[in-house]
Amino acid sequence: MKDLRVTVDIDEYAEGAVLLDGLESAIVGIVEDFGSPGRKMLYSKQGILNILQERDLMTMGEAEEFYDYNILGLHANEQNAVFLDLEITPIKKENGWEYQLKE
C-alpha cells in the first residue's frame, strides 16, 4: 500500500495563523469559517494538557489552569488558534442522531 501522506506548508496554506510555540505536536488540523479572514490552526486540548504535564511537570489541575488562562484566553489576532475540546462520533439512529465520545 502506498503512503498517501502529503506535507502541508502551514505558512502557505494558513498564512498568518497563530502558532503556539512548543505545542506543535498538539496540532490536529487547519480550519476556516465564514466571515473570518484566513485559516486557523486547530489544536487538541487534551494534547496540550498532555504536553504541559509531561514537558513542564504540571499536575492535571495545574495544566488545566494554565491552559484556561494562558492558552484559551490568548487573543493574538483574528486568526487566533481554536481548540478541539471533545471529539465525538455521530451515530445515525432511526429517530435521529446520537453522539458518542471518541476514546
Coordinates of C-alpha atoms in Angstrom, one line a residue:
M1 CA 0.0 0.0 0.0
K2 CA 1.3 3.5 -0.9
D3 CA 1.9 6.1 1.7
L4 CA -0.6 8.8 0.9
R5 CA 0.7 11.5 3.2
V6 CA 1.1 15.0 1.9
T7 CA 3.2 17.6 3.5
V8 CA 1.4 20.8 4.2
D9 CA 3.2 24.2 4.2
I10 CA 1.4 25.9 7.1
D11 CA 2.9 29.3 6.1
E12 CA 1.4 28.9 2.7
Y13 CA -1.9 27.2 3.5
A14 CA -2.7 29.1 6.7
E15 CA -0.7 32.3 6.3
G16 CA -1.0 34.5 9.4
A17 CA -2.4 31.7 11.6
V18 CA -1.3 31.8 15.2
L19 CA 1.1 29.0 16.0
L20 CA 1.6 28.2 19.7
D21 CA 5.3 27.7 20.3
G22 CA 6.2 24.4 21.9
L23 CA 2.7 22.9 21.2
E24 CA 3.3 21.8 17.6
S25 CA 2.6 18.1 18.4
A26 CA -0.9 19.1 19.6
I27 CA -1.9 20.5 16.1
V28 CA -4.7 18.3 14.6
G29 CA -5.8 20.4 11.7
I30 CA -6.4 23.7 9.9
V31 CA -9.9 25.2 10.0
E32 CA -11.7 28.1 8.3
D33 CA -15.1 29.7 9.0
F34 CA -17.4 32.1 7.2
G35 CA -16.7 35.7 8.0
S36 CA -13.2 35.3 9.4
P37 CA -10.1 36.1 7.4
G38 CA -7.7 33.3 6.7
R39 CA -7.4 29.9 8.2
K40 CA -6.8 29.0 11.8
M41 CA -4.8 26.2 13.5
L42 CA -6.8 23.5 15.3
Y43 CA -5.2 22.2 18.5
S44 CA -6.2 19.2 20.6
K45 CA -6.9 20.5 24.1
Q46 CA -6.0 17.1 25.5
G47 CA -2.8 17.1 23.5
I48 CA -1.9 20.5 25.0
L49 CA -2.7 19.2 28.6
N50 CA -0.5 16.2 28.0
I51 CA 2.4 18.3 26.8
L52 CA 2.1 20.6 29.8
Q53 CA 2.1 17.7 32.2
E54 CA 5.0 15.8 30.5
R55 CA 7.2 18.7 29.5
D56 CA 6.6 21.1 32.3
L57 CA 5.8 18.5 35.0
M58 CA 2.4 20.1 35.9
T59 CA -0.4 18.2 37.6
M60 CA -3.6 17.9 35.6
G61 CA -5.1 20.7 37.7
E62 CA -2.1 23.0 37.0
A63 CA -2.2 22.2 33.3
E64 CA -5.9 22.9 33.1
E65 CA -5.5 26.2 34.9
F66 CA -2.5 27.2 32.7
Y67 CA -4.5 26.2 29.6
D68 CA -7.6 28.2 30.6
Y69 CA -5.7 31.4 31.5
N70 CA -2.7 31.4 29.1
I71 CA -3.7 29.5 26.1
L72 CA -7.5 29.5 25.7
G73 CA -7.6 33.1 26.9
L74 CA -5.0 34.3 24.5
H75 CA -6.2 36.6 21.8
A76 CA -3.4 37.2 19.4
N77 CA -5.3 38.3 16.2
E78 CA -8.3 37.4 14.0
Q79 CA -6.6 34.1 13.1
N80 CA -6.3 33.0 16.8
A81 CA -5.9 29.3 17.3
V82 CA -9.0 27.2 18.0
F83 CA -9.2 24.1 20.2
L84 CA -10.8 20.7 20.0
D85 CA -12.3 20.0 23.4
L86 CA -14.2 16.8 22.8
E87 CA -14.0 14.5 19.8
I88 CA -17.4 12.8 19.1
T89 CA -18.7 10.2 16.7
P90 CA -22.2 10.9 15.2
I91 CA -24.3 7.8 15.0
K92 CA -27.5 7.7 12.8
K93 CA -30.5 6.2 14.7
E94 CA -34.0 5.6 13.4
N95 CA -35.3 8.6 15.2
G96 CA -32.4 11.0 14.7
W97 CA -28.8 11.2 15.8
E98 CA -26.8 10.1 18.8
Y99 CA -23.3 11.4 19.7
Q100 CA -20.7 9.4 21.5
L101 CA -17.3 10.5 22.8
K102 CA -14.3 9.1 21.0
E103 CA -11.8 7.5 23.2

